[in-house]
PDB file of N, CA and C in Angstrom:
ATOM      1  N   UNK A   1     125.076  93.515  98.420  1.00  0.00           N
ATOM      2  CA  UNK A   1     123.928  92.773  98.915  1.00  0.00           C
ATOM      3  C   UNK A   1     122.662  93.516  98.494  1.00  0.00           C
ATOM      4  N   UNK A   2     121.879  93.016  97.954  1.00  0.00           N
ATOM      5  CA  UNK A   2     120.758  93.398  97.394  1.00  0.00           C
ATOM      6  C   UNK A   2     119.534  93.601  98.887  1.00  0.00           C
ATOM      7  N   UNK A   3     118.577  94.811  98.535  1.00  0.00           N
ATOM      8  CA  UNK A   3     117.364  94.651  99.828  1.00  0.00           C
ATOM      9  C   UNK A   3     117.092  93.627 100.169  1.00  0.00           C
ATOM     10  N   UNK A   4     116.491  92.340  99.413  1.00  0.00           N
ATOM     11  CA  UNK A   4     116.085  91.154  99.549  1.00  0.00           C
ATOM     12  C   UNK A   4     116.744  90.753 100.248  1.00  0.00           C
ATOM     13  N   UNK A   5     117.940  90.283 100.218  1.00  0.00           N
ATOM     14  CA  UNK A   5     118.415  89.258 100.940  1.00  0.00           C
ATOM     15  C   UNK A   5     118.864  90.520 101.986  1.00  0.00           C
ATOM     16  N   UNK A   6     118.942  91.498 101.762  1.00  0.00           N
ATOM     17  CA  UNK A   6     119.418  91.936 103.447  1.00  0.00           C
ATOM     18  C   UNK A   6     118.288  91.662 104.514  1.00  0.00           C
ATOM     19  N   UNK A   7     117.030  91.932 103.462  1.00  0.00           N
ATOM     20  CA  UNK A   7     116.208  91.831 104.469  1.00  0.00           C
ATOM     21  C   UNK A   7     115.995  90.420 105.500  1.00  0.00           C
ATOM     22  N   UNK A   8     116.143  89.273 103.965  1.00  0.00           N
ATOM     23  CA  UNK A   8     116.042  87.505 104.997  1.00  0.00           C
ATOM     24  C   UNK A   8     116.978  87.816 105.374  1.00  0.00           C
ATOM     25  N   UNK A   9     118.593  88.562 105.890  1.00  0.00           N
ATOM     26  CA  UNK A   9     119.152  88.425 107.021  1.00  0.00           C
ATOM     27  C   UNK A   9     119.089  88.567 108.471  1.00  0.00           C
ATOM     28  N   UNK A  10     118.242  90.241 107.785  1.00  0.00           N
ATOM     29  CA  UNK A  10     117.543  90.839 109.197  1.00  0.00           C
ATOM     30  C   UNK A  10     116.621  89.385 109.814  1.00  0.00           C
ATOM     31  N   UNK A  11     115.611  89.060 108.944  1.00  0.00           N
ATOM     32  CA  UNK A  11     114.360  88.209 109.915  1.00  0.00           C
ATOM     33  C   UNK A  11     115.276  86.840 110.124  1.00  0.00           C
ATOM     34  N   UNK A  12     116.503  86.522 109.855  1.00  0.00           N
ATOM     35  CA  UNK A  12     117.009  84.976 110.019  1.00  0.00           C
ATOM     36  C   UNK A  12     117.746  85.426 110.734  1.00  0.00           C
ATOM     37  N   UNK A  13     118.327  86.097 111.396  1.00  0.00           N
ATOM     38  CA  UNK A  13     118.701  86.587 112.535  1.00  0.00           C
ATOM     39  C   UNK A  13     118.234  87.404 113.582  1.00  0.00           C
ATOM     40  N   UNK A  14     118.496  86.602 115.155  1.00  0.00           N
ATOM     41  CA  UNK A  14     117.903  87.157 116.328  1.00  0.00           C
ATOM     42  C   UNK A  14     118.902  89.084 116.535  1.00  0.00           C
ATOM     43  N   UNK A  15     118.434  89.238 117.407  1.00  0.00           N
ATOM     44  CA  UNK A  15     119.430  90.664 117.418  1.00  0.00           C
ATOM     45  C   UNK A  15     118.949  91.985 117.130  1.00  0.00           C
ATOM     46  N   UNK A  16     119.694  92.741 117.839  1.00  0.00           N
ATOM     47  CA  UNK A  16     119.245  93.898 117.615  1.00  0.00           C
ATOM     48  C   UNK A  16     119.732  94.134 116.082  1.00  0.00           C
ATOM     49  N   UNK A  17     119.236  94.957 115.752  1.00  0.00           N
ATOM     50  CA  UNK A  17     119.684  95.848 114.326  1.00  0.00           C
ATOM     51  C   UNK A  17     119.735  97.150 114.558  1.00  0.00           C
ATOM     52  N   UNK A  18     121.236  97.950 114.088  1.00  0.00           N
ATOM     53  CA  UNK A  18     121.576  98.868 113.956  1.00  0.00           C
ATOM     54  C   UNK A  18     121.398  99.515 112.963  1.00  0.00           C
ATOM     55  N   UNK A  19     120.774 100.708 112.863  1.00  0.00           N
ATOM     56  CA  UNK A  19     121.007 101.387 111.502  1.00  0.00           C
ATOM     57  C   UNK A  19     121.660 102.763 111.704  1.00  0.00           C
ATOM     58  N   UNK A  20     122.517 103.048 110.776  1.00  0.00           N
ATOM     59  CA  UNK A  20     123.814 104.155 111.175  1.00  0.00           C
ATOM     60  C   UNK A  20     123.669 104.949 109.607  1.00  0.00           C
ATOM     61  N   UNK A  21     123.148 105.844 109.869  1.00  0.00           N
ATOM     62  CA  UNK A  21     123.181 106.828 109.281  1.00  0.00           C
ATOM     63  C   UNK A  21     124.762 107.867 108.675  1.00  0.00           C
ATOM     64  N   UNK A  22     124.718 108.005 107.750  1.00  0.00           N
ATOM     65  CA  UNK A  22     126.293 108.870 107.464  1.00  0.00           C
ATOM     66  C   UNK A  22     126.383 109.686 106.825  1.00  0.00           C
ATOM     67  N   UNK A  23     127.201 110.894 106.695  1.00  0.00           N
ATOM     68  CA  UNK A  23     127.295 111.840 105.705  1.00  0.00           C
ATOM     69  C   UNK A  23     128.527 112.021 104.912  1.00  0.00           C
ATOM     70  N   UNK A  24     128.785 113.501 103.838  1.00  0.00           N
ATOM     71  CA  UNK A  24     130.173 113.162 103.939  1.00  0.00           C
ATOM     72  C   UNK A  24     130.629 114.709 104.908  1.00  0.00           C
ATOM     73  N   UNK A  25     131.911 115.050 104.781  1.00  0.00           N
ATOM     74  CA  UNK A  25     132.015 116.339 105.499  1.00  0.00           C
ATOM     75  C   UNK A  25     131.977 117.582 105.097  1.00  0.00           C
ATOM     76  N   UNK A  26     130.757 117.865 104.113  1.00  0.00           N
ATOM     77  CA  UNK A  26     130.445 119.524 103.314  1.00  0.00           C
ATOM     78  C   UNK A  26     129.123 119.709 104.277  1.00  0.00           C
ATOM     79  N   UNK A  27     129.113 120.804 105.178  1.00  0.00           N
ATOM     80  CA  UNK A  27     127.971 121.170 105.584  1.00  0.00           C
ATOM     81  C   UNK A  27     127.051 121.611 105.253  1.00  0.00           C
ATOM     82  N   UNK A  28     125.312 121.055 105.723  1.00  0.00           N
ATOM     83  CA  UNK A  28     124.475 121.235 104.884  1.00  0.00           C
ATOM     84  C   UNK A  28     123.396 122.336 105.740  1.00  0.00           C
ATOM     85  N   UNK A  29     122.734 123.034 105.110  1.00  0.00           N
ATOM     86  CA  UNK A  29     121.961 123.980 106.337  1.00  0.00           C
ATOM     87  C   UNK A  29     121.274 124.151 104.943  1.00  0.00           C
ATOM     88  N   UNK A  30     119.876 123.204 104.696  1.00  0.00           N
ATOM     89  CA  UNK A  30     118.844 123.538 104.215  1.00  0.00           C
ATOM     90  C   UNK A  30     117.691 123.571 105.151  1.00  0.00           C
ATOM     91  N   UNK A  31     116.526 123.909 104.832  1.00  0.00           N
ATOM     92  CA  UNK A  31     114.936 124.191 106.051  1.00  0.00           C
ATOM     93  C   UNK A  31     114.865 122.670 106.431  1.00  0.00           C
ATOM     94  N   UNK A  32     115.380 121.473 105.666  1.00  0.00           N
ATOM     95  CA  UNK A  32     114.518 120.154 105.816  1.00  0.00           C
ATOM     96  C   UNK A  32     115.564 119.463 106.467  1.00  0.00           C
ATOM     97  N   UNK A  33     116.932 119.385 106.955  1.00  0.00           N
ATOM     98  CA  UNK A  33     117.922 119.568 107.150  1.00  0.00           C
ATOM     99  C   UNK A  33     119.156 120.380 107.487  1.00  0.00           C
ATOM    100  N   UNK A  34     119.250 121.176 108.583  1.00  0.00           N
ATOM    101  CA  UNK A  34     119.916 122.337 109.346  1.00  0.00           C
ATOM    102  C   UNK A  34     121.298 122.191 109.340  1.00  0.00           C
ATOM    103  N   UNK A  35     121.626 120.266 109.438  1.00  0.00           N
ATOM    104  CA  UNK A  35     122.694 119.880 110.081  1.00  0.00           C
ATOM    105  C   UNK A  35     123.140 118.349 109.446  1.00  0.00           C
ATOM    106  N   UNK A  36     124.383 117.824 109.306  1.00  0.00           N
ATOM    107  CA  UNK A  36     124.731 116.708 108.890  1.00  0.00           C
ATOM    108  C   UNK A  36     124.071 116.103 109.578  1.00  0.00           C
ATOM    109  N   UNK A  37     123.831 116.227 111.606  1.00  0.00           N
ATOM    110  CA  UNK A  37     123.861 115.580 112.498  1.00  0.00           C
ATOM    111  C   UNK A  37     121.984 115.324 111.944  1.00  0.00           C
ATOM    112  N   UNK A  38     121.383 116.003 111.458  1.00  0.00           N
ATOM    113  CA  UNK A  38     119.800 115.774 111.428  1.00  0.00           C
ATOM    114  C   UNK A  38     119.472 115.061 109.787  1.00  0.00           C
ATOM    115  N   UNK A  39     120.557 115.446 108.835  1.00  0.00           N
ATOM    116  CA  UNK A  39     120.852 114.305 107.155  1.00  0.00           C
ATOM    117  C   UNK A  39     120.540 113.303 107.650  1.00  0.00           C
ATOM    118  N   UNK A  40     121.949 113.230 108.333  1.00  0.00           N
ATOM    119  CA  UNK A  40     122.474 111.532 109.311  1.00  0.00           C
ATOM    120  C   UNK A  40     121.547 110.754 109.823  1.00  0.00           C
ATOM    121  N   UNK A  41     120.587 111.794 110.839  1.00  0.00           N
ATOM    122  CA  UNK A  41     119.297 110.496 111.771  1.00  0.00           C
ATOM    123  C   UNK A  41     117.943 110.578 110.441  1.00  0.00           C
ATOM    124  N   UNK A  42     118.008 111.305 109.649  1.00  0.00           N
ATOM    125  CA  UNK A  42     116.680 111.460 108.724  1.00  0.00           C
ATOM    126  C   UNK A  42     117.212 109.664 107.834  1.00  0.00           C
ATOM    127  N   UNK A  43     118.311 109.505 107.267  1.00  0.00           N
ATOM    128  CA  UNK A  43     118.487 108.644 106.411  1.00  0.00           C
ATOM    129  C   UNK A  43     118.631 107.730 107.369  1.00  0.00           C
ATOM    130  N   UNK A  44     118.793 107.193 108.496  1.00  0.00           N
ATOM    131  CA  UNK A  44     118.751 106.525 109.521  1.00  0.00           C
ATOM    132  C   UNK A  44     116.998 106.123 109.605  1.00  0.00           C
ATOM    133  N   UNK A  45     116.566 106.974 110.350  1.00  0.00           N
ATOM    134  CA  UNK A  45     115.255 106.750 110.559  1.00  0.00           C
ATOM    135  C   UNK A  45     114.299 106.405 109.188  1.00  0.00           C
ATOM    136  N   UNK A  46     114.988 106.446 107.851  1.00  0.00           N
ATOM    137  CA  UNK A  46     114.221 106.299 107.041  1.00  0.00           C
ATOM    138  C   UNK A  46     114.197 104.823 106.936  1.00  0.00           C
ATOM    139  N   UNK A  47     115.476 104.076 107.018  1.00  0.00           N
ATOM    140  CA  UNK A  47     115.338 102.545 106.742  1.00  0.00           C
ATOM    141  C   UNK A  47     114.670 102.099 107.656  1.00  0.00           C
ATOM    142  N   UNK A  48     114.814 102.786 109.637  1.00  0.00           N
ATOM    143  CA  UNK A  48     114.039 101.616 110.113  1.00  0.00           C
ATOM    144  C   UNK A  48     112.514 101.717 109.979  1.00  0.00           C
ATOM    145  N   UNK A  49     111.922 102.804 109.308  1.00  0.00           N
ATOM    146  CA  UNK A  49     110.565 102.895 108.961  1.00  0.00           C
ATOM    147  C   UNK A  49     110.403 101.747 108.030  1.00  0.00           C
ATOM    148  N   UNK A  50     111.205 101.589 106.650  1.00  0.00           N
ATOM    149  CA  UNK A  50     111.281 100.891 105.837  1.00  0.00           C
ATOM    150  C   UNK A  50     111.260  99.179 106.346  1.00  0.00           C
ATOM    151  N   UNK A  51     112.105  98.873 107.609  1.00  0.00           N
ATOM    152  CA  UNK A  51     111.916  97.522 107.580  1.00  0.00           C
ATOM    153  C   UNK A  51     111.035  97.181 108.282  1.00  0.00           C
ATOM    154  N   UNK A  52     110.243  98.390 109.046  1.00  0.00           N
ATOM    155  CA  UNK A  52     109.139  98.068 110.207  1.00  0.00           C
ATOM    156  C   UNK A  52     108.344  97.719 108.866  1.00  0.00           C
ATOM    157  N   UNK A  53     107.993  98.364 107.958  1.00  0.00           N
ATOM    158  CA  UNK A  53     106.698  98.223 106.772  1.00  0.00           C
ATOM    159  C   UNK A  53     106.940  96.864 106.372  1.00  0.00           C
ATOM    160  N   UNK A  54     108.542  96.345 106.405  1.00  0.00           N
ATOM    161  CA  UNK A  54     109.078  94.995 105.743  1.00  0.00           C
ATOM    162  C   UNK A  54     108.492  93.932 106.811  1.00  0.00           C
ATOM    163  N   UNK A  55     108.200  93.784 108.361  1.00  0.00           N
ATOM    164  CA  UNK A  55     107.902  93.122 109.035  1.00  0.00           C
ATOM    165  C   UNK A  55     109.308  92.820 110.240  1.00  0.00           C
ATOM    166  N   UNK A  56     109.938  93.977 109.979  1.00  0.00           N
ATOM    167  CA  UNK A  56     110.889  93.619 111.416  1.00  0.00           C
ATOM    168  C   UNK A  56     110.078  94.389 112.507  1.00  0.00           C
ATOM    169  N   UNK A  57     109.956  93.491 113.980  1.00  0.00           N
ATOM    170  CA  UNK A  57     109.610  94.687 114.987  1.00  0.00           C
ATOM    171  C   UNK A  57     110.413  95.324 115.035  1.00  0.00           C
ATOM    172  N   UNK A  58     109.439  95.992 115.532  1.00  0.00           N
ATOM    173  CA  UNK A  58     110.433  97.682 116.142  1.00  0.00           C
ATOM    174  C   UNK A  58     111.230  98.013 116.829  1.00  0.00           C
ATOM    175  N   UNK A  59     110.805  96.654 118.366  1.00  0.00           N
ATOM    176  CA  UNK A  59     111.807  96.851 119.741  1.00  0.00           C
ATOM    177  C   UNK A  59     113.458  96.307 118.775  1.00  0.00           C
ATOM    178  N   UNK A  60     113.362  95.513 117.883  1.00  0.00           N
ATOM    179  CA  UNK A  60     114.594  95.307 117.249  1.00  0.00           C
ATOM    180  C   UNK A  60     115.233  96.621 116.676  1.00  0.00           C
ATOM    181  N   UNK A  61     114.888  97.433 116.478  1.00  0.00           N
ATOM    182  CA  UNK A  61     115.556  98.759 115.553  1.00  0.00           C
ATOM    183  C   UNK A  61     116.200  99.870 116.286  1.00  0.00           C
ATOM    184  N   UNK A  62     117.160 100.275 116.068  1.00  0.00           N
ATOM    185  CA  UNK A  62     118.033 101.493 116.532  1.00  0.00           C
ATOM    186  C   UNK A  62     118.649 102.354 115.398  1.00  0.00           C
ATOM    187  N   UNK A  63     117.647 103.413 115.418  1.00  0.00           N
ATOM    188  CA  UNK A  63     118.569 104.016 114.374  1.00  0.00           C
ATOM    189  C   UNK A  63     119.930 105.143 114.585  1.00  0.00           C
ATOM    190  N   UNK A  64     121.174 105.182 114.095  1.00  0.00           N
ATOM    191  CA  UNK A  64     122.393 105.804 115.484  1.00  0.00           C
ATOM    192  C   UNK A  64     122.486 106.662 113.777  1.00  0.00           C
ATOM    193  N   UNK A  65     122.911 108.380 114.749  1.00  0.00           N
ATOM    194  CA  UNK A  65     123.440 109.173 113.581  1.00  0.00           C
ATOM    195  C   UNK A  65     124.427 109.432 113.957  1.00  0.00           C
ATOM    196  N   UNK A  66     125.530 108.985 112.594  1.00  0.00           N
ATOM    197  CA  UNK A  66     127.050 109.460 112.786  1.00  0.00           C
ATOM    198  C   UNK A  66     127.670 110.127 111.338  1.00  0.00           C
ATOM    199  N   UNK A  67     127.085 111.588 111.589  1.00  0.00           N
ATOM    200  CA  UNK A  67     127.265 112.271 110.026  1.00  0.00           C
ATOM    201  C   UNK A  67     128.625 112.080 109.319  1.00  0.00           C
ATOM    202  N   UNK A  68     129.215 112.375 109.412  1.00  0.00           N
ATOM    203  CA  UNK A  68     131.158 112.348 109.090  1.00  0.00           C
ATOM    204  C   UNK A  68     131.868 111.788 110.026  1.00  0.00           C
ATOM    205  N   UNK A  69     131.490 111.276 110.873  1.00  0.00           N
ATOM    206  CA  UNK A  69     132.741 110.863 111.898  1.00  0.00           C
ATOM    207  C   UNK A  69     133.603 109.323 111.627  1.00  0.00           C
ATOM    208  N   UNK A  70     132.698 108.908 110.995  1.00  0.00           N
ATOM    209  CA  UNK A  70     133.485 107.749 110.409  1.00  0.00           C
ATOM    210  C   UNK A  70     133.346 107.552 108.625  1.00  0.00           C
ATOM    211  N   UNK A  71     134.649 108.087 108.194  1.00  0.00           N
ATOM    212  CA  UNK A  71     134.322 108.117 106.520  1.00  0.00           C
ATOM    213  C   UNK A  71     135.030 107.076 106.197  1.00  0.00           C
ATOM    214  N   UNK A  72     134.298 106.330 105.384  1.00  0.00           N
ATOM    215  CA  UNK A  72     135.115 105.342 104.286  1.00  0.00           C
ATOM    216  C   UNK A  72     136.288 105.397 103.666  1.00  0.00           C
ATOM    217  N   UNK A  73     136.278 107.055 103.153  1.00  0.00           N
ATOM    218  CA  UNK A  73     137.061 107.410 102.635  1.00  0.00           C
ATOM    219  C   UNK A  73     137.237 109.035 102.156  1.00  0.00           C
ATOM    220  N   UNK A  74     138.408 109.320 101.247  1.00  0.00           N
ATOM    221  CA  UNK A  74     138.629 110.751 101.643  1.00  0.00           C
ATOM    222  C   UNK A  74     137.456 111.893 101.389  1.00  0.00           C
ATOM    223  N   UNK A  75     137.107 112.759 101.946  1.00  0.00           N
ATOM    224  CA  UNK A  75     135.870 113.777 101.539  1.00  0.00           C
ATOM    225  C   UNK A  75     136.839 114.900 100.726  1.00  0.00           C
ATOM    226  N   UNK A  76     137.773 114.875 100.550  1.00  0.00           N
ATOM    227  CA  UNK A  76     138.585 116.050  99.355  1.00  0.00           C
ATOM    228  C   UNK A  76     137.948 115.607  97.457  1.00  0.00           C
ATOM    229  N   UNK A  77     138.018 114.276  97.333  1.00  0.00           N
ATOM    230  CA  UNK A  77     136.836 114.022  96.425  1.00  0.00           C
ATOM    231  C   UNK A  77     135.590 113.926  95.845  1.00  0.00           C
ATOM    232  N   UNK A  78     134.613 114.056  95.139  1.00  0.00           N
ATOM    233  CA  UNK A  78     133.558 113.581  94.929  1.00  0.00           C
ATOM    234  C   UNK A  78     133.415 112.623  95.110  1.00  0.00           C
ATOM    235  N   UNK A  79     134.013 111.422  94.678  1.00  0.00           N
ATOM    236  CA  UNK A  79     134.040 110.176  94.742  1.00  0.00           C
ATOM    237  C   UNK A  79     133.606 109.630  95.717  1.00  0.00           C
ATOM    238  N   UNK A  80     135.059 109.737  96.721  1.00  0.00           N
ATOM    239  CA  UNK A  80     134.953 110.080  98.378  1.00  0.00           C
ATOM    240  C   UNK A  80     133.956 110.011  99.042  1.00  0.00           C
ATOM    241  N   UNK A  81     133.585 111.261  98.974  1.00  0.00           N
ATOM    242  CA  UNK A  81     132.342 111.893  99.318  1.00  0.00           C
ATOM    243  C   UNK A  81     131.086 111.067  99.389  1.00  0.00           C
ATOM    244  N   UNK A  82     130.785 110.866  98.070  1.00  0.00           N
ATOM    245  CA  UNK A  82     129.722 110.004  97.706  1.00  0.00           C
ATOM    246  C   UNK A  82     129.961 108.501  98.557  1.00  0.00           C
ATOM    247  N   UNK A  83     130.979 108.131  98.669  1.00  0.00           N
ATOM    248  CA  UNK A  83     131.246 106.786  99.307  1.00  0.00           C
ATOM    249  C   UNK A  83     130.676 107.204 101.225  1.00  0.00           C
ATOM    250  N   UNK A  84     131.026 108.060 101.411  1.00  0.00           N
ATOM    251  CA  UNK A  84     130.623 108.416 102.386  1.00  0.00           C
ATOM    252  C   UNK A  84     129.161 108.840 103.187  1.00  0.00           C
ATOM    253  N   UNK A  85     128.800 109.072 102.436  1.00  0.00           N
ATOM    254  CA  UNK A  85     127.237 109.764 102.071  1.00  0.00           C
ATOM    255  C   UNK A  85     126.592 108.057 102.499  1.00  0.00           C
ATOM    256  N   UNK A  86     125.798 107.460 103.188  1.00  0.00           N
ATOM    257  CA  UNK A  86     125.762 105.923 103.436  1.00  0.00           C
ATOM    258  C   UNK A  86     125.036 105.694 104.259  1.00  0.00           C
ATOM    259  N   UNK A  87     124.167 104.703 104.604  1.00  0.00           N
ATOM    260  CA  UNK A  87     123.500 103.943 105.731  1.00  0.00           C
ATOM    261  C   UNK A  87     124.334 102.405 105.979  1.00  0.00           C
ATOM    262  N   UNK A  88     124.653 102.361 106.791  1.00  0.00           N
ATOM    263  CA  UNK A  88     125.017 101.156 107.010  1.00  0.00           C
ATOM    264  C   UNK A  88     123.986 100.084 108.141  1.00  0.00           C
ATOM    265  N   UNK A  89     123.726  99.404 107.796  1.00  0.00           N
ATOM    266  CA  UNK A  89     122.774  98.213 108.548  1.00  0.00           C
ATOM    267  C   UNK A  89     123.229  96.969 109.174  1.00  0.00           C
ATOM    268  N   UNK A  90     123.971  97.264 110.670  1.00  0.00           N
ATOM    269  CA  UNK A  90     124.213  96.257 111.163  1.00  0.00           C
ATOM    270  C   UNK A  90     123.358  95.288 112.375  1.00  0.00           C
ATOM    271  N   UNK A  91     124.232  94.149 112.054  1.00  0.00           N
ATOM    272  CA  UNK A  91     123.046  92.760 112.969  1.00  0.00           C
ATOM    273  C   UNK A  91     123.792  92.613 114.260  1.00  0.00           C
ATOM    274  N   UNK A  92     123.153  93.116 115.388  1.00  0.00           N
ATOM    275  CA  UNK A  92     123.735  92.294 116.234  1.00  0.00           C
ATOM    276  C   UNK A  92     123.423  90.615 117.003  1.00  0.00           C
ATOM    277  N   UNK A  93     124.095  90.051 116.900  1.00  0.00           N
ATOM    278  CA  UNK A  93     123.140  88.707 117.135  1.00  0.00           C
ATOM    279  C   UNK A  93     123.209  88.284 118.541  1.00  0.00           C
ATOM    280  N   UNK A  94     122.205  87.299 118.640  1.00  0.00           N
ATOM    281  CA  UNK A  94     122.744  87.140 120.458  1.00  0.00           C
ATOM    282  C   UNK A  94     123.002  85.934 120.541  1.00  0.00           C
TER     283      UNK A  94
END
């Protein structure tokens, strides 16, 4: 799904919106980032900045950090890894 149309999903649907932040499981301890758990809410908090600028309100946005706890798939790969590494943007509708 391309931004565009995620975005007419967001505004054509009522609902909260979730945004879930993810990592994969190699720990990171740089100055700008200490912790997966602070990767996780930084790439989180970055989209819902992004769709507030797009015209979603705000009371709609939650951004949830869940660094490694739910992987796509295996972190023994790069591949993996990278699949893991993710924001996911869900709608809840009412």
């Amino acid at each position: 799904m391309s931004a565009v149309s995620g975005l007419r999903s967001i505004q054509r649907h009522d609902g909260e919106v979730a945004i879930e932040g993810h990592t994969d499981s190699r720990p990171i301890q740089t100055n700008e980032f200490p912790s997966n758990w602070v990767l996780s809410s930084a790439r989180a908090i970055a989209i819902v900045h992004a769709l507030e600028r797009s015209g979603v309100e705000s009371p709609r946005l939650r951004a949830v950090r869940l660094p490694d706890t739910r992987p796509l798939s295996s972190n023994e790969t790069g591949e993996g890894r990278a699949q893991n590494r993710r924001v996911e943007v869900i709608i809840h509708a009412r």
